[in-house]
Amino acid sequence: MVKKIGIGLVVLLLIIAGGVYYVFSNLNEFVRTVVEEAGSRSTSVAVTLGEVDIKVSEASAAMGNLNVGNPAGFKSDYAFNLGAIKVTIDSDSIGQNPIVVEEVVITAPKVIYEVGDGLSNIETIQANVDRFIKDTVGESSGGDESASSGEEQKVVINNLYIRGTEVSVSAPFLGGDALGTAVPDIHLTDIGKGEGGADPAEIASQVIDQLLAGVTGAVGKLNLDDLAKGATEALQGVAGEAAGAVDGLSEGAGGAVEEATEGVGDTINNLLGN
């Protein structure tokens, strides 16, 4: 009997060891899945994560090529790419709830701000995130439902930095050119701390919400409405000159039409300061 119990304990330990090995050997893929699902859920667009490198012994992680796609109807390659991400975890909190992240550093995100017929791609994603936050807050105040989700893994982030964000503006009135601008660095503290931690989707929505707000503010300083109006007036003026040249049926009308048409590109470049 004792021998059988001993064999049973050995088998149990082997099963546990195998499970631990499986978890750690698949940790990178697990994190990738969580990030992609949480990001996609909070933005309502496709979110993909390229590289994940978890270092358990150092309680740190490095990620790269976190790509946030565009809403339907937009043509640019992506809305933004978060570049390099470095995460440092409080090792004492591993296995606890909430888990405490000491620092997240996002370096050199790239954003493509695409102007649409109504909202831009960034404003559309912003609306999706705001809707998600509103729905999440409503669910969390749902009494018994919120209590049942109390054991869900929560996260607190002490410091989050977003540095070196670059924005390219894409719009039809730019005539194929692109406007570039920089976003002031962002530093957030104590994310999820007041609520005893937040779930990954809530964390993702808060981070993206802050980044989108920074991008929208930076783009707002470019006065796109004025640029679009100026480009439209310039095109109308060029069209009027070309029509007048044709109506004149003068000897140099053909040259005037060509000269007026070529002026479109120069006019738009002048508006952009090129």
PDB file of N, CA, C and O in Angstrom, residues 150-195:
ATOM      1  N   GLY A 150     -14.818  38.445  -9.956  1.00  0.00           N
ATOM      2  CA  GLY A 150     -13.810  38.952  -9.042  1.00  0.00           C
ATOM      3  C   GLY A 150     -12.498  38.196  -9.102  1.00  0.00           C
ATOM      4  O   GLY A 150     -11.468  38.735  -8.734  1.00  0.00           O
ATOM      5  N   GLU A 151     -12.497  36.948  -9.543  1.00  0.00           N
ATOM      6  CA  GLU A 151     -11.274  36.163  -9.571  1.00  0.00           C
ATOM      7  C   GLU A 151     -10.518  36.319 -10.886  1.00  0.00           C
ATOM      8  O   GLU A 151      -9.463  35.726 -11.058  1.00  0.00           O
ATOM      9  N   GLU A 152     -11.015  37.115 -11.790  1.00  0.00           N
ATOM     10  CA  GLU A 152     -10.303  37.340 -13.042  1.00  0.00           C
ATOM     11  C   GLU A 152      -8.988  38.050 -12.753  1.00  0.00           C
ATOM     12  O   GLU A 152      -8.905  38.927 -11.894  1.00  0.00           O
ATOM     13  N   GLN A 153      -7.930  37.646 -13.456  1.00  0.00           N
ATOM     14  CA  GLN A 153      -6.616  38.238 -13.227  1.00  0.00           C
ATOM     15  C   GLN A 153      -6.638  39.734 -13.519  1.00  0.00           C
ATOM     16  O   GLN A 153      -7.070  40.174 -14.573  1.00  0.00           O
ATOM     17  N   LYS A 154      -6.149  40.509 -12.547  1.00  0.00           N
ATOM     18  CA  LYS A 154      -6.105  41.956 -12.682  1.00  0.00           C
ATOM     19  C   LYS A 154      -4.655  42.427 -12.771  1.00  0.00           C
ATOM     20  O   LYS A 154      -3.721  41.721 -12.375  1.00  0.00           O
ATOM     21  N   VAL A 155      -4.487  43.654 -13.272  1.00  0.00           N
ATOM     22  CA  VAL A 155      -3.161  44.215 -13.469  1.00  0.00           C
ATOM     23  C   VAL A 155      -3.136  45.653 -12.964  1.00  0.00           C
ATOM     24  O   VAL A 155      -4.106  46.397 -13.128  1.00  0.00           O
ATOM     25  N   VAL A 156      -2.028  46.033 -12.340  1.00  0.00           N
ATOM     26  CA  VAL A 156      -1.756  47.423 -11.976  1.00  0.00           C
ATOM     27  C   VAL A 156      -0.450  47.822 -12.657  1.00  0.00           C
ATOM     28  O   VAL A 156       0.526  47.074 -12.613  1.00  0.00           O
ATOM     29  N   ILE A 157      -0.435  48.984 -13.312  1.00  0.00           N
ATOM     30  CA  ILE A 157       0.787  49.488 -13.937  1.00  0.00           C
ATOM     31  C   ILE A 157       1.206  50.765 -13.217  1.00  0.00           C
ATOM     32  O   ILE A 157       0.479  51.758 -13.216  1.00  0.00           O
ATOM     33  N   ASN A 158       2.375  50.720 -12.579  1.00  0.00           N
ATOM     34  CA  ASN A 158       2.840  51.890 -11.829  1.00  0.00           C
ATOM     35  C   ASN A 158       3.251  53.046 -12.745  1.00  0.00           C
ATOM     36  O   ASN A 158       2.949  54.201 -12.466  1.00  0.00           O
ATOM     37  N   ASN A 159       3.981  52.733 -13.800  1.00  0.00           N
ATOM     38  CA  ASN A 159       4.444  53.768 -14.723  1.00  0.00           C
ATOM     39  C   ASN A 159       4.361  53.263 -16.154  1.00  0.00           C
ATOM     40  O   ASN A 159       4.823  52.153 -16.456  1.00  0.00           O
ATOM     41  N   LEU A 160       3.804  54.083 -17.033  1.00  0.00           N
ATOM     42  CA  LEU A 160       3.761  53.758 -18.452  1.00  0.00           C
ATOM     43  C   LEU A 160       4.224  54.964 -19.249  1.00  0.00           C
ATOM     44  O   LEU A 160       3.715  56.075 -19.070  1.00  0.00           O
ATOM     45  N   TYR A 161       5.224  54.753 -20.106  1.00  0.00           N
ATOM     46  CA  TYR A 161       5.781  55.817 -20.918  1.00  0.00           C
ATOM     47  C   TYR A 161       5.550  55.513 -22.401  1.00  0.00           C
ATOM     48  O   TYR A 161       5.768  54.387 -22.851  1.00  0.00           O
ATOM     49  N   ILE A 162       5.118  56.519 -23.143  1.00  0.00           N
ATOM     50  CA  ILE A 162       5.019  56.425 -24.607  1.00  0.00           C
ATOM     51  C   ILE A 162       5.877  57.552 -25.160  1.00  0.00           C
ATOM     52  O   ILE A 162       5.576  58.731 -24.972  1.00  0.00           O
ATOM     53  N   ARG A 163       6.970  57.166 -25.855  1.00  0.00           N
ATOM     54  CA  ARG A 163       7.976  58.151 -26.260  1.00  0.00           C
ATOM     55  C   ARG A 163       8.206  58.128 -27.770  1.00  0.00           C
ATOM     56  O   ARG A 163       8.213  57.062 -28.380  1.00  0.00           O
ATOM     57  N   GLY A 164       8.422  59.301 -28.326  1.00  0.00           N
ATOM     58  CA  GLY A 164       8.842  59.415 -29.713  1.00  0.00           C
ATOM     59  C   GLY A 164       7.787  59.045 -30.734  1.00  0.00           C
ATOM     60  O   GLY A 164       8.107  58.499 -31.791  1.00  0.00           O
ATOM     61  N   THR A 165       6.541  59.361 -30.455  1.00  0.00           N
ATOM     62  CA  THR A 165       5.461  59.035 -31.390  1.00  0.00           C
ATOM     63  C   THR A 165       5.516  59.936 -32.623  1.00  0.00           C
ATOM     64  O   THR A 165       5.614  61.162 -32.509  1.00  0.00           O
ATOM     65  N   GLU A 166       5.437  59.328 -33.798  1.00  0.00           N
ATOM     66  CA  GLU A 166       5.423  60.070 -35.062  1.00  0.00           C
ATOM     67  C   GLU A 166       4.111  59.816 -35.789  1.00  0.00           C
ATOM     68  O   GLU A 166       3.629  58.688 -35.841  1.00  0.00           O
ATOM     69  N   VAL A 167       3.559  60.892 -36.371  1.00  0.00           N
ATOM     70  CA  VAL A 167       2.281  60.798 -37.067  1.00  0.00           C
ATOM     71  C   VAL A 167       2.444  61.232 -38.520  1.00  0.00           C
ATOM     72  O   VAL A 167       3.054  62.268 -38.797  1.00  0.00           O
ATOM     73  N   SER A 168       1.895  60.443 -39.441  1.00  0.00           N
ATOM     74  CA  SER A 168       1.803  60.828 -40.844  1.00  0.00           C
ATOM     75  C   SER A 168       0.328  61.005 -41.181  1.00  0.00           C
ATOM     76  O   SER A 168      -0.490  60.150 -40.838  1.00  0.00           O
ATOM     77  N   VAL A 169       0.006  62.123 -41.820  1.00  0.00           N
ATOM     78  CA  VAL A 169      -1.383  62.420 -42.172  1.00  0.00           C
ATOM     79  C   VAL A 169      -1.601  62.109 -43.649  1.00  0.00           C
ATOM     80  O   VAL A 169      -0.855  62.571 -44.509  1.00  0.00           O
ATOM     81  N   SER A 170      -2.625  61.310 -43.914  1.00  0.00           N
ATOM     82  CA  SER A 170      -2.981  60.953 -45.287  1.00  0.00           C
ATOM     83  C   SER A 170      -4.358  61.526 -45.599  1.00  0.00           C
ATOM     84  O   SER A 170      -5.310  61.304 -44.852  1.00  0.00           O
ATOM     85  N   ALA A 171      -4.453  62.290 -46.692  1.00  0.00           N
ATOM     86  CA  ALA A 171      -5.731  62.895 -47.078  1.00  0.00           C
ATOM     87  C   ALA A 171      -5.754  63.111 -48.585  1.00  0.00           C
ATOM     88  O   ALA A 171      -4.722  63.421 -49.190  1.00  0.00           O
ATOM     89  N   PRO A 172      -6.923  62.963 -49.222  1.00  0.00           N
ATOM     90  CA  PRO A 172      -7.011  63.156 -50.676  1.00  0.00           C
ATOM     91  C   PRO A 172      -6.536  64.524 -51.137  1.00  0.00           C
ATOM     92  O   PRO A 172      -5.891  64.640 -52.177  1.00  0.00           O
ATOM     93  N   PHE A 173      -6.827  65.580 -50.362  1.00  0.00           N
ATOM     94  CA  PHE A 173      -6.481  66.928 -50.795  1.00  0.00           C
ATOM     95  C   PHE A 173      -4.974  67.202 -50.750  1.00  0.00           C
ATOM     96  O   PHE A 173      -4.513  68.231 -51.233  1.00  0.00           O
ATOM     97  N   LEU A 174      -4.199  66.276 -50.171  1.00  0.00           N
ATOM     98  CA  LEU A 174      -2.749  66.463 -50.126  1.00  0.00           C
ATOM     99  C   LEU A 174      -2.079  66.049 -51.434  1.00  0.00           C
ATOM    100  O   LEU A 174      -0.877  66.215 -51.597  1.00  0.00           O
ATOM    101  N   GLY A 175      -2.846  65.480 -52.333  1.00  0.00           N
ATOM    102  CA  GLY A 175      -2.318  65.141 -53.644  1.00  0.00           C
ATOM    103  C   GLY A 175      -1.198  64.130 -53.623  1.00  0.00           C
ATOM    104  O   GLY A 175      -0.263  64.215 -54.419  1.00  0.00           O
ATOM    105  N   GLY A 176      -1.255  63.165 -52.704  1.00  0.00           N
ATOM    106  CA  GLY A 176      -0.230  62.130 -52.629  1.00  0.00           C
ATOM    107  C   GLY A 176       0.903  62.450 -51.676  1.00  0.00           C
ATOM    108  O   GLY A 176       1.713  61.582 -51.343  1.00  0.00           O
ATOM    109  N   ASP A 177       0.984  63.705 -51.225  1.00  0.00           N
ATOM    110  CA  ASP A 177       1.987  64.076 -50.229  1.00  0.00           C
ATOM    111  C   ASP A 177       1.495  63.654 -48.836  1.00  0.00           C
ATOM    112  O   ASP A 177       0.336  63.289 -48.660  1.00  0.00           O
ATOM    113  N   ALA A 178       2.391  63.722 -47.856  1.00  0.00           N
ATOM    114  CA  ALA A 178       2.023  63.364 -46.480  1.00  0.00           C
ATOM    115  C   ALA A 178       2.533  64.442 -45.535  1.00  0.00           C
ATOM    116  O   ALA A 178       3.647  64.955 -45.697  1.00  0.00           O
ATOM    117  N   LEU A 179       1.709  64.785 -44.563  1.00  0.00           N
ATOM    118  CA  LEU A 179       2.120  65.700 -43.507  1.00  0.00           C
ATOM    119  C   LEU A 179       2.636  64.891 -42.327  1.00  0.00           C
ATOM    120  O   LEU A 179       2.067  63.857 -41.975  1.00  0.00           O
ATOM    121  N   GLY A 180       3.700  65.380 -41.705  1.00  0.00           N
ATOM    122  CA  GLY A 180       4.237  64.688 -40.539  1.00  0.00           C
ATOM    123  C   GLY A 180       4.231  65.592 -39.327  1.00  0.00           C
ATOM    124  O   GLY A 180       4.410  66.811 -39.443  1.00  0.00           O
ATOM    125  N   THR A 181       4.014  65.004 -38.162  1.00  0.00           N
ATOM    126  CA  THR A 181       4.060  65.766 -36.917  1.00  0.00           C
ATOM    127  C   THR A 181       4.421  64.819 -35.775  1.00  0.00           C
ATOM    128  O   THR A 181       4.328  63.597 -35.918  1.00  0.00           O
ATOM    129  N   ALA A 182       4.855  65.383 -34.672  1.00  0.00           N
ATOM    130  CA  ALA A 182       5.240  64.587 -33.504  1.00  0.00           C
ATOM    131  C   ALA A 182       4.212  64.765 -32.397  1.00  0.00           C
ATOM    132  O   ALA A 182       3.528  65.786 -32.313  1.00  0.00           O
ATOM    133  N   VAL A 183       4.104  63.751 -31.555  1.00  0.00           N
ATOM    134  CA  VAL A 183       3.182  63.773 -30.419  1.00  0.00           C
ATOM    135  C   VAL A 183       4.003  63.923 -29.140  1.00  0.00           C
ATOM    136  O   VAL A 183       5.015  63.231 -28.974  1.00  0.00           O
ATOM    137  N   PRO A 184       3.622  64.819 -28.239  1.00  0.00           N
ATOM    138  CA  PRO A 184       4.349  64.932 -26.965  1.00  0.00           C
ATOM    139  C   PRO A 184       4.385  63.592 -26.227  1.00  0.00           C
ATOM    140  O   PRO A 184       3.448  62.804 -26.303  1.00  0.00           O
ATOM    141  N   ASP A 185       5.494  63.343 -25.543  1.00  0.00           N
ATOM    142  CA  ASP A 185       5.624  62.098 -24.787  1.00  0.00           C
ATOM    143  C   ASP A 185       4.527  61.998 -23.724  1.00  0.00           C
ATOM    144  O   ASP A 185       4.061  63.007 -23.188  1.00  0.00           O
ATOM    145  N   ILE A 186       4.132  60.775 -23.434  1.00  0.00           N
ATOM    146  CA  ILE A 186       3.041  60.504 -22.488  1.00  0.00           C
ATOM    147  C   ILE A 186       3.585  59.711 -21.311  1.00  0.00           C
ATOM    148  O   ILE A 186       4.365  58.755 -21.491  1.00  0.00           O
ATOM    149  N   HIS A 187       3.200  60.092 -20.101  1.00  0.00           N
ATOM    150  CA  HIS A 187       3.575  59.347 -18.891  1.00  0.00           C
ATOM    151  C   HIS A 187       2.326  59.156 -18.041  1.00  0.00           C
ATOM    152  O   HIS A 187       1.741  60.125 -17.549  1.00  0.00           O
ATOM    153  N   LEU A 188       1.903  57.912 -17.907  1.00  0.00           N
ATOM    154  CA  LEU A 188       0.743  57.577 -17.078  1.00  0.00           C
ATOM    155  C   LEU A 188       1.221  56.846 -15.823  1.00  0.00           C
ATOM    156  O   LEU A 188       2.178  56.072 -15.865  1.00  0.00           O
ATOM    157  N   THR A 189       0.533  57.078 -14.712  1.00  0.00           N
ATOM    158  CA  THR A 189       0.911  56.421 -13.454  1.00  0.00           C
ATOM    159  C   THR A 189      -0.305  55.758 -12.809  1.00  0.00           C
ATOM    160  O   THR A 189      -1.445  56.181 -13.005  1.00  0.00           O
ATOM    161  N   ASP A 190      -0.015  54.702 -12.049  1.00  0.00           N
ATOM    162  CA  ASP A 190      -1.017  54.030 -11.199  1.00  0.00           C
ATOM    163  C   ASP A 190      -2.254  53.584 -11.989  1.00  0.00           C
ATOM    164  O   ASP A 190      -3.390  53.728 -11.526  1.00  0.00           O
ATOM    165  N   ILE A 191      -2.042  53.016 -13.167  1.00  0.00           N
ATOM    166  CA  ILE A 191      -3.161  52.521 -13.969  1.00  0.00           C
ATOM    167  C   ILE A 191      -3.790  51.315 -13.266  1.00  0.00           C
ATOM    168  O   ILE A 191      -3.120  50.334 -12.960  1.00  0.00           O
ATOM    169  N   GLY A 192      -5.081  51.397 -12.998  1.00  0.00           N
ATOM    170  CA  GLY A 192      -5.798  50.305 -12.345  1.00  0.00           C
ATOM    171  C   GLY A 192      -5.609  50.221 -10.850  1.00  0.00           C
ATOM    172  O   GLY A 192      -6.232  49.375 -10.193  1.00  0.00           O
ATOM    173  N   LYS A 193      -4.782  51.083 -10.277  1.00  0.00           N
ATOM    174  CA  LYS A 193      -4.443  50.969  -8.848  1.00  0.00           C
ATOM    175  C   LYS A 193      -5.635  51.273  -7.949  1.00  0.00           C
ATOM    176  O   LYS A 193      -5.885  50.575  -6.966  1.00  0.00           O
ATOM    177  N   GLY A 194      -6.384  52.302  -8.296  1.00  0.00           N
ATOM    178  CA  GLY A 194      -7.508  52.698  -7.454  1.00  0.00           C
ATOM    179  C   GLY A 194      -8.628  51.680  -7.418  1.00  0.00           C
ATOM    180  O   GLY A 194      -9.409  51.630  -6.470  1.00  0.00           O
ATOM    181  N   GLU A 195      -8.712  50.835  -8.446  1.00  0.00           N
ATOM    182  CA  GLU A 195      -9.786  49.832  -8.539  1.00  0.00           C
ATOM    183  C   GLU A 195      -9.303  48.447  -8.104  1.00  0.00           C
ATOM    184  O   GLU A 195     -10.005  47.463  -8.296  1.00  0.00           O
TER     185      GLU A 195
END
